[in-house]
Short mmCIF file of C-alpha atoms in Angstrom, two decimals:
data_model
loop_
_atom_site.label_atom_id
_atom_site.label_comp_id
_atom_site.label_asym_id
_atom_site.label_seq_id
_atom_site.Cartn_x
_atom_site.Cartn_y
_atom_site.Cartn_z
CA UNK I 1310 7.51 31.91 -10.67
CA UNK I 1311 10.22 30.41 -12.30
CA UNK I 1312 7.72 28.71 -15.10
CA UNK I 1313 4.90 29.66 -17.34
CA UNK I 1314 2.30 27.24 -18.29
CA UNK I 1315 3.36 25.95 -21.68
CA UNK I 1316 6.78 26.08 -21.26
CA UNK I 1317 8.47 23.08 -21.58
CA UNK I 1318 10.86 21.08 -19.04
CA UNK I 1319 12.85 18.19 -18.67
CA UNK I 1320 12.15 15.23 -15.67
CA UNK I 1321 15.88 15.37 -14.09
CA UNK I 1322 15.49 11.88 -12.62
CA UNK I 1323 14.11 10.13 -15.60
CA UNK I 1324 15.15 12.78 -18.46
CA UNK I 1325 11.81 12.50 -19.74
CA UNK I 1326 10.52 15.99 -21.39
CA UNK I 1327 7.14 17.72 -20.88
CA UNK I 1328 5.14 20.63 -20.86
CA UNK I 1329 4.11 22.69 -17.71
CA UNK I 1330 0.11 22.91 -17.87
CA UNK I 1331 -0.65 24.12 -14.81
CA UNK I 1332 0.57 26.08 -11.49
CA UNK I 1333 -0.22 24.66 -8.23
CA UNK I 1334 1.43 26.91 -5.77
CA UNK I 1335 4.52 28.72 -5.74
CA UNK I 1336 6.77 25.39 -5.47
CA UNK I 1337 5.01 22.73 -7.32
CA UNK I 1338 3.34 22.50 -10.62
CA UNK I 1339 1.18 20.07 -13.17
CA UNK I 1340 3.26 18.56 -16.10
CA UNK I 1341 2.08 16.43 -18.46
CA UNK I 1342 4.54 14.08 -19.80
CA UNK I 1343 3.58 11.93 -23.15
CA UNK I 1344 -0.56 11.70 -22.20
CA UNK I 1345 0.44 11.93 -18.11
CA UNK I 1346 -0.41 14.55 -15.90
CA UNK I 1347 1.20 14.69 -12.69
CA UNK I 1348 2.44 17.32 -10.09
CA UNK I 1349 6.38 17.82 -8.97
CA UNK I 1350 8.27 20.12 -6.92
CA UNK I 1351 10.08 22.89 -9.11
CA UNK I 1352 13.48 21.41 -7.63
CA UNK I 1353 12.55 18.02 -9.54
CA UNK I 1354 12.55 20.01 -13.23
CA UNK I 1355 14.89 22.13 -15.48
CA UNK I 1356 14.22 23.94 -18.75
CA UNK I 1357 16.01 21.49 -21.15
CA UNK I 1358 17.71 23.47 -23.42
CA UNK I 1359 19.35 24.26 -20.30
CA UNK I 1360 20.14 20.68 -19.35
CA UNK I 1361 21.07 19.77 -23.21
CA UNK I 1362 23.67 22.54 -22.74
CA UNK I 1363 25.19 22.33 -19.22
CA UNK I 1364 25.34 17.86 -19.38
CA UNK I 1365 28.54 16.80 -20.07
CA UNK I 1366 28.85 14.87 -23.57
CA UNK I 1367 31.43 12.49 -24.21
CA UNK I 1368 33.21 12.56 -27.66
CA UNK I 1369 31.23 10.08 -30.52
CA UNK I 1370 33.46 7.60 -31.35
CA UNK I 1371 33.73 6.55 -35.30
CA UNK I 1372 31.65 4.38 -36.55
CA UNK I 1373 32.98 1.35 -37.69
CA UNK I 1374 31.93 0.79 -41.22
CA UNK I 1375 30.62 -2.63 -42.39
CA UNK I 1376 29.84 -4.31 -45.79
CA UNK I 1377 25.92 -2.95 -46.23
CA UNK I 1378 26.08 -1.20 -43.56
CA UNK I 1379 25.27 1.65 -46.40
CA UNK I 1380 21.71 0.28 -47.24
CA UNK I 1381 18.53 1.98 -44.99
CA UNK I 1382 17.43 -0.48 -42.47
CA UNK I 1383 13.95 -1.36 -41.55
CA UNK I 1384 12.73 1.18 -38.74
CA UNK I 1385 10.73 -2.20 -35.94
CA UNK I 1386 7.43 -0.76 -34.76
CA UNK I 1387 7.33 -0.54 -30.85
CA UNK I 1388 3.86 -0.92 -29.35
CA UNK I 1389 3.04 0.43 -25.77
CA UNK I 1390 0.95 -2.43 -23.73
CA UNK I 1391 -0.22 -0.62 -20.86
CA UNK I 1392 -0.50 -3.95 -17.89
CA UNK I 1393 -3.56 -4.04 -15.47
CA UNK I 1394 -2.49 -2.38 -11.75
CA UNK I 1395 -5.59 -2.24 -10.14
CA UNK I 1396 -7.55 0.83 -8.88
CA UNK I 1397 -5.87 3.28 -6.64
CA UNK I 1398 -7.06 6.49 -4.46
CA UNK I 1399 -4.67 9.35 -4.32
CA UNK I 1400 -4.52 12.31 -2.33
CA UNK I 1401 -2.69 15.75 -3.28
CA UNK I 1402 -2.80 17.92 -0.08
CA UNK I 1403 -2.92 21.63 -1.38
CA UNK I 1404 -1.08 23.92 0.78
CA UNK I 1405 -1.12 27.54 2.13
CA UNK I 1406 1.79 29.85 3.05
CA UNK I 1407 1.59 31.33 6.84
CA UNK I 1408 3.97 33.54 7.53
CA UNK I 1409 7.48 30.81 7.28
CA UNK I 1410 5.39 27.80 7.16
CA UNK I 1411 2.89 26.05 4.63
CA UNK I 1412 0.37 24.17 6.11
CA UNK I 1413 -2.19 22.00 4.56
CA UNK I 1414 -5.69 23.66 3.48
CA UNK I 1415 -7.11 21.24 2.03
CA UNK I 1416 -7.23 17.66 0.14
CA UNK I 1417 -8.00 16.72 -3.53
CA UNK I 1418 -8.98 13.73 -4.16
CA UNK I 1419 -8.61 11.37 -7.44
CA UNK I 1420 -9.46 7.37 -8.64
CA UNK I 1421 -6.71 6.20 -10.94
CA UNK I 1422 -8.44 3.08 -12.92
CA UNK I 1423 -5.19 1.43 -13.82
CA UNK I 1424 -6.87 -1.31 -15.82
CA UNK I 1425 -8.45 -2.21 -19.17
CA UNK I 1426 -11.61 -2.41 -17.62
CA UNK I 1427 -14.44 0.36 -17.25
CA UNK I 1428 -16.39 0.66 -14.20
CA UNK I 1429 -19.79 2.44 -12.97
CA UNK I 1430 -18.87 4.05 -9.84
CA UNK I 1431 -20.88 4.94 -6.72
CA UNK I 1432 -19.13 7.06 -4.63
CA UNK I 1433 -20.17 8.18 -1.06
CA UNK I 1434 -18.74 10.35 1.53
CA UNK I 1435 -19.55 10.29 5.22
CA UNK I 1436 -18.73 12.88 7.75
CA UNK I 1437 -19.60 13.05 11.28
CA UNK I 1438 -21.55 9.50 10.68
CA UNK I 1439 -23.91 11.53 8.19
CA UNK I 1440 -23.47 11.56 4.48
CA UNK I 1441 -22.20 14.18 2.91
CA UNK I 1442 -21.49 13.34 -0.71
CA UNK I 1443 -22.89 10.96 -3.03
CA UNK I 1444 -21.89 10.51 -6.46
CA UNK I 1445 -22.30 7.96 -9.55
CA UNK I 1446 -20.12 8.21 -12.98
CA UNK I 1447 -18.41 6.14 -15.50
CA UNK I 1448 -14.29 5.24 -15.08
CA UNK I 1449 -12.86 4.69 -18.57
CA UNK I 1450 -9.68 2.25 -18.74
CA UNK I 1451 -6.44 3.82 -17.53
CA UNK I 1452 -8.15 7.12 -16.80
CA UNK I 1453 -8.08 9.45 -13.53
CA UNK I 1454 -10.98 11.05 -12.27
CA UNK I 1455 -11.49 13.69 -9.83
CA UNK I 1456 -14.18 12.57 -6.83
CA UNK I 1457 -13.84 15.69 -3.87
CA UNK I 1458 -12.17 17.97 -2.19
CA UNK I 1459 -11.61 17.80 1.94
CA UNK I 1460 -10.59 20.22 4.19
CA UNK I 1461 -7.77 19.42 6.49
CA UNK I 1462 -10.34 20.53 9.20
CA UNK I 1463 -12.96 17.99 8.22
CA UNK I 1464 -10.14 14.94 9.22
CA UNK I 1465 -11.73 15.43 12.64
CA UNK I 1466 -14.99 14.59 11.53
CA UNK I 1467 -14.02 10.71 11.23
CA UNK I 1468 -14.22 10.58 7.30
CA UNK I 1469 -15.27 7.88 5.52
CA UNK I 1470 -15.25 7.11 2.05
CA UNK I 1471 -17.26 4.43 1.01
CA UNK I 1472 -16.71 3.40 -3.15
CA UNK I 1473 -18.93 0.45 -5.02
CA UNK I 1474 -17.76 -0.87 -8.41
CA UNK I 1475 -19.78 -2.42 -11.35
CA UNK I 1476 -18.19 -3.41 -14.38
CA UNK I 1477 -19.71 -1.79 -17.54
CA UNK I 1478 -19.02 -4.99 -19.38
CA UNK I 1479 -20.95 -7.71 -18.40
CA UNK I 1480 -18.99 -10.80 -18.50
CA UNK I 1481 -19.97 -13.89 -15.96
CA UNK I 1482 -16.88 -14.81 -14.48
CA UNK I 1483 -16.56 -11.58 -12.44
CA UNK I 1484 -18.70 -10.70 -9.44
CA UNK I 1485 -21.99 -8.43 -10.51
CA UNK I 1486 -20.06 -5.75 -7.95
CA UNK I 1487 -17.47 -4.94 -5.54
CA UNK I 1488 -17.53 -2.74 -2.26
CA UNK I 1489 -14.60 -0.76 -0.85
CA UNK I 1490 -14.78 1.48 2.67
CA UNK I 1491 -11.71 3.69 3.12
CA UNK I 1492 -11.76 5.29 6.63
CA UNK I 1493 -9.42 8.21 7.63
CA UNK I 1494 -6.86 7.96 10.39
CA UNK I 1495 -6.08 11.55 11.03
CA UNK I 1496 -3.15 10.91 12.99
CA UNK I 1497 -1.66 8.17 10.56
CA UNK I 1498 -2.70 10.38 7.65
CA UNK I 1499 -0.87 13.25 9.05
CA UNK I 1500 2.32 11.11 9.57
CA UNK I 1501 2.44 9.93 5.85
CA UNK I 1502 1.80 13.38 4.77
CA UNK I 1503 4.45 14.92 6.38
CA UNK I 1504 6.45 12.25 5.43
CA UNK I 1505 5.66 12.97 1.87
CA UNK I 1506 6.65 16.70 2.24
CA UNK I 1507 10.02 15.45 3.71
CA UNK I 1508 10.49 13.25 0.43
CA UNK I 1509 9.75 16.56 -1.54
CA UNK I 1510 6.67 13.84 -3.34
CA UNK I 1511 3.27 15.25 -4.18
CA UNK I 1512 1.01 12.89 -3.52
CA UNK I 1513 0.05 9.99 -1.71
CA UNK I 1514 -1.40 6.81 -3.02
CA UNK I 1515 -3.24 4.11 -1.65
CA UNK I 1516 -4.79 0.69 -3.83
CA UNK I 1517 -7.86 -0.08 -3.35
CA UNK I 1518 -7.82 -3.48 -5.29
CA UNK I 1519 -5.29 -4.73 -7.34
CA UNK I 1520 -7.64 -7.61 -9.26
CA UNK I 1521 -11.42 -6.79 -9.59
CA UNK I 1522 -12.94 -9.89 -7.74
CA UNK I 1523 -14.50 -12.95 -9.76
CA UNK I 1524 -17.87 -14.03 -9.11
CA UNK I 1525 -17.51 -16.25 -5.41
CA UNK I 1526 -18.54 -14.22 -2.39
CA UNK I 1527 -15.81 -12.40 -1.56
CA UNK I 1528 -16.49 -11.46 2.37
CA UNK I 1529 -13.30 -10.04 3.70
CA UNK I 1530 -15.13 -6.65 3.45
CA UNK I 1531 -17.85 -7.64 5.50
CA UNK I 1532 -20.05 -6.22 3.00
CA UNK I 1533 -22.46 -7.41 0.83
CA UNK I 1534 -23.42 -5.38 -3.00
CA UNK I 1535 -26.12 -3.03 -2.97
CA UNK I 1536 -28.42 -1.54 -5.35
CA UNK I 1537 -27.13 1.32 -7.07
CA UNK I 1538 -30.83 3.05 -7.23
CA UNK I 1539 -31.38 3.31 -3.66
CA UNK I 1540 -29.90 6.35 -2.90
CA UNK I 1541 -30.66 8.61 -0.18
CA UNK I 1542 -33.53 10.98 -0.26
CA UNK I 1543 -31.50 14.23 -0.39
CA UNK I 1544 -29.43 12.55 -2.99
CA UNK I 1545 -31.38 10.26 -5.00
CA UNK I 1546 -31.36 12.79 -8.19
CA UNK I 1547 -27.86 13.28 -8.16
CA UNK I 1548 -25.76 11.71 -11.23
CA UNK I 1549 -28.40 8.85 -11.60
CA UNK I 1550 -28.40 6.77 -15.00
CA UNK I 1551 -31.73 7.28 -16.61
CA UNK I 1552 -33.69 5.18 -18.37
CA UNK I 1553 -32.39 6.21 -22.01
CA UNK I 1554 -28.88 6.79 -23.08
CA UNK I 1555 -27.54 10.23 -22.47
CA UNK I 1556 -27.41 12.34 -25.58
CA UNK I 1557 -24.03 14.88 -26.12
CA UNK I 1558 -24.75 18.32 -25.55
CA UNK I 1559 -23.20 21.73 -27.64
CA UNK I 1560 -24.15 23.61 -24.62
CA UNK I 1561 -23.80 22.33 -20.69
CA UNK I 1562 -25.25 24.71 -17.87
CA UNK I 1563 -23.20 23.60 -14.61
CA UNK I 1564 -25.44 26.08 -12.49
CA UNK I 1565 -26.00 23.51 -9.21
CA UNK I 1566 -30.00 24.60 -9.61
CA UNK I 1567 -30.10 23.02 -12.95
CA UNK I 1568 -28.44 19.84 -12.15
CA UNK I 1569 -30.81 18.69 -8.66
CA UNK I 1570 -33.72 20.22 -7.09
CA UNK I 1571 -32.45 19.32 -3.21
CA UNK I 1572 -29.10 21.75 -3.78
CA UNK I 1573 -29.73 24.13 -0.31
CA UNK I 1574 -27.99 22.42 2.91
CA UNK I 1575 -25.07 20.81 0.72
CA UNK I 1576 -21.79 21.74 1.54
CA UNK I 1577 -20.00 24.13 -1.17
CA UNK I 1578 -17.16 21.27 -1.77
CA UNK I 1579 -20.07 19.12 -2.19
CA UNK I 1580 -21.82 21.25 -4.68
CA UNK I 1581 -18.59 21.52 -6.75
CA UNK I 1582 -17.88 17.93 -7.00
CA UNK I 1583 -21.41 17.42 -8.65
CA UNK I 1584 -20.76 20.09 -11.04
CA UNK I 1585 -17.52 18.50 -12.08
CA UNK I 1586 -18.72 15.17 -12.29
CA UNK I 1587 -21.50 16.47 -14.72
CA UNK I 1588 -18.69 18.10 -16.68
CA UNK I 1589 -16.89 15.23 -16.88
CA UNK I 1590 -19.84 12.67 -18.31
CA UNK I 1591 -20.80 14.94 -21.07
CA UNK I 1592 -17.59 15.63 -21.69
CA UNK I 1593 -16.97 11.93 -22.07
CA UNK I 1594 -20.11 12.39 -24.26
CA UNK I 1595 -18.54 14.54 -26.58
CA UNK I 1596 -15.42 12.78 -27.33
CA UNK I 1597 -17.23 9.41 -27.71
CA UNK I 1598 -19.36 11.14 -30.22
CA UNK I 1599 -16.50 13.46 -31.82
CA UNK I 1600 -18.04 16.47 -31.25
CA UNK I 1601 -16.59 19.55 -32.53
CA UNK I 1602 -16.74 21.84 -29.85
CA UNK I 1603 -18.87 22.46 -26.66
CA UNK I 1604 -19.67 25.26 -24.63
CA UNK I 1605 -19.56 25.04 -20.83
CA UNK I 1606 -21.61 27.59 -18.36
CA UNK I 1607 -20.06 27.34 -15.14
CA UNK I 1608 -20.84 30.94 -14.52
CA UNK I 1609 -18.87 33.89 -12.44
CA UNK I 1610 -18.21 33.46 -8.53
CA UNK I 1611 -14.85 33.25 -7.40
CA UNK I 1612 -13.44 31.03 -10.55
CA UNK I 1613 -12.66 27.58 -8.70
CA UNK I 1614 -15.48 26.17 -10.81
CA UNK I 1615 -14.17 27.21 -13.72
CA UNK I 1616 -10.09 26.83 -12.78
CA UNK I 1617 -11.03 23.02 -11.87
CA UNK I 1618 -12.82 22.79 -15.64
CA UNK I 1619 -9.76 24.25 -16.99
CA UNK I 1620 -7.64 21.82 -15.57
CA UNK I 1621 -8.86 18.65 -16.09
CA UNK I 1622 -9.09 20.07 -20.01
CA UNK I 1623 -5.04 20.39 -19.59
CA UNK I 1624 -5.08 17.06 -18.51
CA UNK I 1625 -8.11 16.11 -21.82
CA UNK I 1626 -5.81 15.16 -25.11
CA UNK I 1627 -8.68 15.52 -27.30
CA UNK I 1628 -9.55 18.97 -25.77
CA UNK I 1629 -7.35 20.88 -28.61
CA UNK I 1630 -8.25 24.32 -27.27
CA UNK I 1631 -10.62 26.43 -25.19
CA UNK I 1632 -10.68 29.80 -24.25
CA UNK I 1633 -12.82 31.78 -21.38
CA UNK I 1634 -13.60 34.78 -23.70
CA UNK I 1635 -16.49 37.48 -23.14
CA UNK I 1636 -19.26 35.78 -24.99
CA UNK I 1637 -22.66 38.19 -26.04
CA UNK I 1638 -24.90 35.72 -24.81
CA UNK I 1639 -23.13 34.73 -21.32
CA UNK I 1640 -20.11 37.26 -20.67
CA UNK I 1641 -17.25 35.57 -18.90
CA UNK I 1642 -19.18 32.99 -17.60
CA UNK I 1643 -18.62 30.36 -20.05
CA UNK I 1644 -16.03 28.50 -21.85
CA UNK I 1645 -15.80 27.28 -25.31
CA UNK I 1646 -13.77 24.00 -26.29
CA UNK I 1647 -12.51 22.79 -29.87
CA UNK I 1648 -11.73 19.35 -29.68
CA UNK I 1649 -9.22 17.70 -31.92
CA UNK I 1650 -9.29 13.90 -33.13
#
């Protein structure tokens, strides 16, 4: 592998620099550019010392010297306004070398909340008309967060995502909540994802509003809000509000026993996607509060817990450092995070 995580690069299209923070496969990686993270193709980057020394500069031409041109001048102050986009899906399809070919494992799935607005989300997915996921958390203002991974397999179990929106801030004018069903077409899905790999792009994109509705019916869904309590039986426990504010933690056990009673039957992808979304609320916790540090148990297995906790702490400005260390009390099965403010 041509880069290291840490190592920094330059963007050659945009000739913005970053930092490499994490490998995906053996011809893509995560950089994270300003407080961006974001996946590219290794023929999309350079090292940029090496850039800086192979572009071709043209020869300064000499200043022209005016009457006070000699006193400092006044450095203006740009401010970044970040504008209101709307709330998108994504999908980065993971793939897996076969002999000549890569072909797709699996999917990972994201919500970018390109607004000023935070949401309470209530996430559900359906497979084979039964449900296979459900899910509620908090989406802060131009934040991503990470909702599943799918198998490329599971496309032919007619998929169906089904997402409900509440804003956190009350405020009359909007509607009390808004209701989104994305359905998978495998064969269209496979056509824009080959496209994709043609276009050398990492992933796809897809908006699920651009404007969060105001308060008049709004029935081109043909659906009509629902209450957030009344989950499912096998589900109801699962990332449920409770009656009094959540409380930061030092210490976080991600063991799937500790987090619901009903864990045996649920898929493994399913399993891991409430273990992350726990992460990521007292997590959230933590910064809010400015915690010092934290400790996560995620625990041994085959590391994709703890890789997926390692990443989205790459992608975490506030997560200054963290380290999977052997630890007296829980070996390797824990990691420790220093946060910086």
């Amino acid at each position: 592998m041509k880069y290291e995580i840490g190592d920094k690069i330059i963007l050659l299209h945009s000739k913005e620099e970053g930092t490499v923070v994490d490998i995906v496969n053996r011809e893509m990686v995560m950089v994270e550019v300003g407080k961006t993270t974001f996946p590219v193709y290794l023929d999309q980057i350079d090292f940029p010392y090496f850039y800086r020394f192979t572009e071709k500069k043209l020869p300064a031409a000499a200043p022209r010297k005016i009457p006070g041109d000699e006193l400092p001048v006044e450095k203006k102050k740009h401010e970044t306004f970040k504008t209101d986009k709307g709330m998108f899906l994504s999908i980065l399809p993971v793939y897996q070398a076969d002999g000549y070919e890569e072909n797709i494992q699996l999917l990972k799935f994201h919500l970018l909340n390109e607004t000023q607005r935070s949401y309470t989300l209530h996430f559900r997915v359906w497979l084979k008309q039964q449900l296979d996921l459900e899910i509620k958390n908090d989406l802060q203002p131009f934040s991503h967060f990470y909702l599943s991974d799918l198998l490329f397999e599971s496309l032919n179990d007619s998929p169906r995502f089904e997402f409900t929106f509440y804003p956190r801030d009350k405020d009359p004018r909007l509607a009390p909540s808004f209701n989104k069903v994305w359905k998978i077409k495998p064969k269209q899905l496979f056509q824009q994802l080959n496209e994709l790999h043609i276009r050398r792009d990492a992933m796809l994109s897809f908006p699920l509003f651009e404007k969060y509705p105001d308060k008049q019916p709004d029935t081109r869904y043909g659906f009509e809000a629902e209450d957030i309590s009344k989950l499912s039986p096998l589900y109801s426990k699962i990332q449920l509000a409770p009656d009094a504010p959540l409380e930061p933690k030092y210490e976080v056990d991600l063991h799937i026993e500790k987090l619901i009673d009903e864990w045996r039957g649920l898929s493994n992808i399913a399993i891991l996607a409430i273990q992350l979304n726990e992460f990521q609320r007292y997590l959230d916790l933590a910064i809010a509060h400015k915690q010092p540090s934290m400790i996560v148990i995620h625990g041994l297995g085959k590391g994709k817990l703890r890789d997926e906790i390692h990443q989205l702490l790459r992608q975490t400005p506030e997560a200054g450092n963290f380290v999977n260390e052997y630890h007296p009390r829980y070996g390797y099965g824990a990691t420790e995070i220093s946060f910086k403010y």
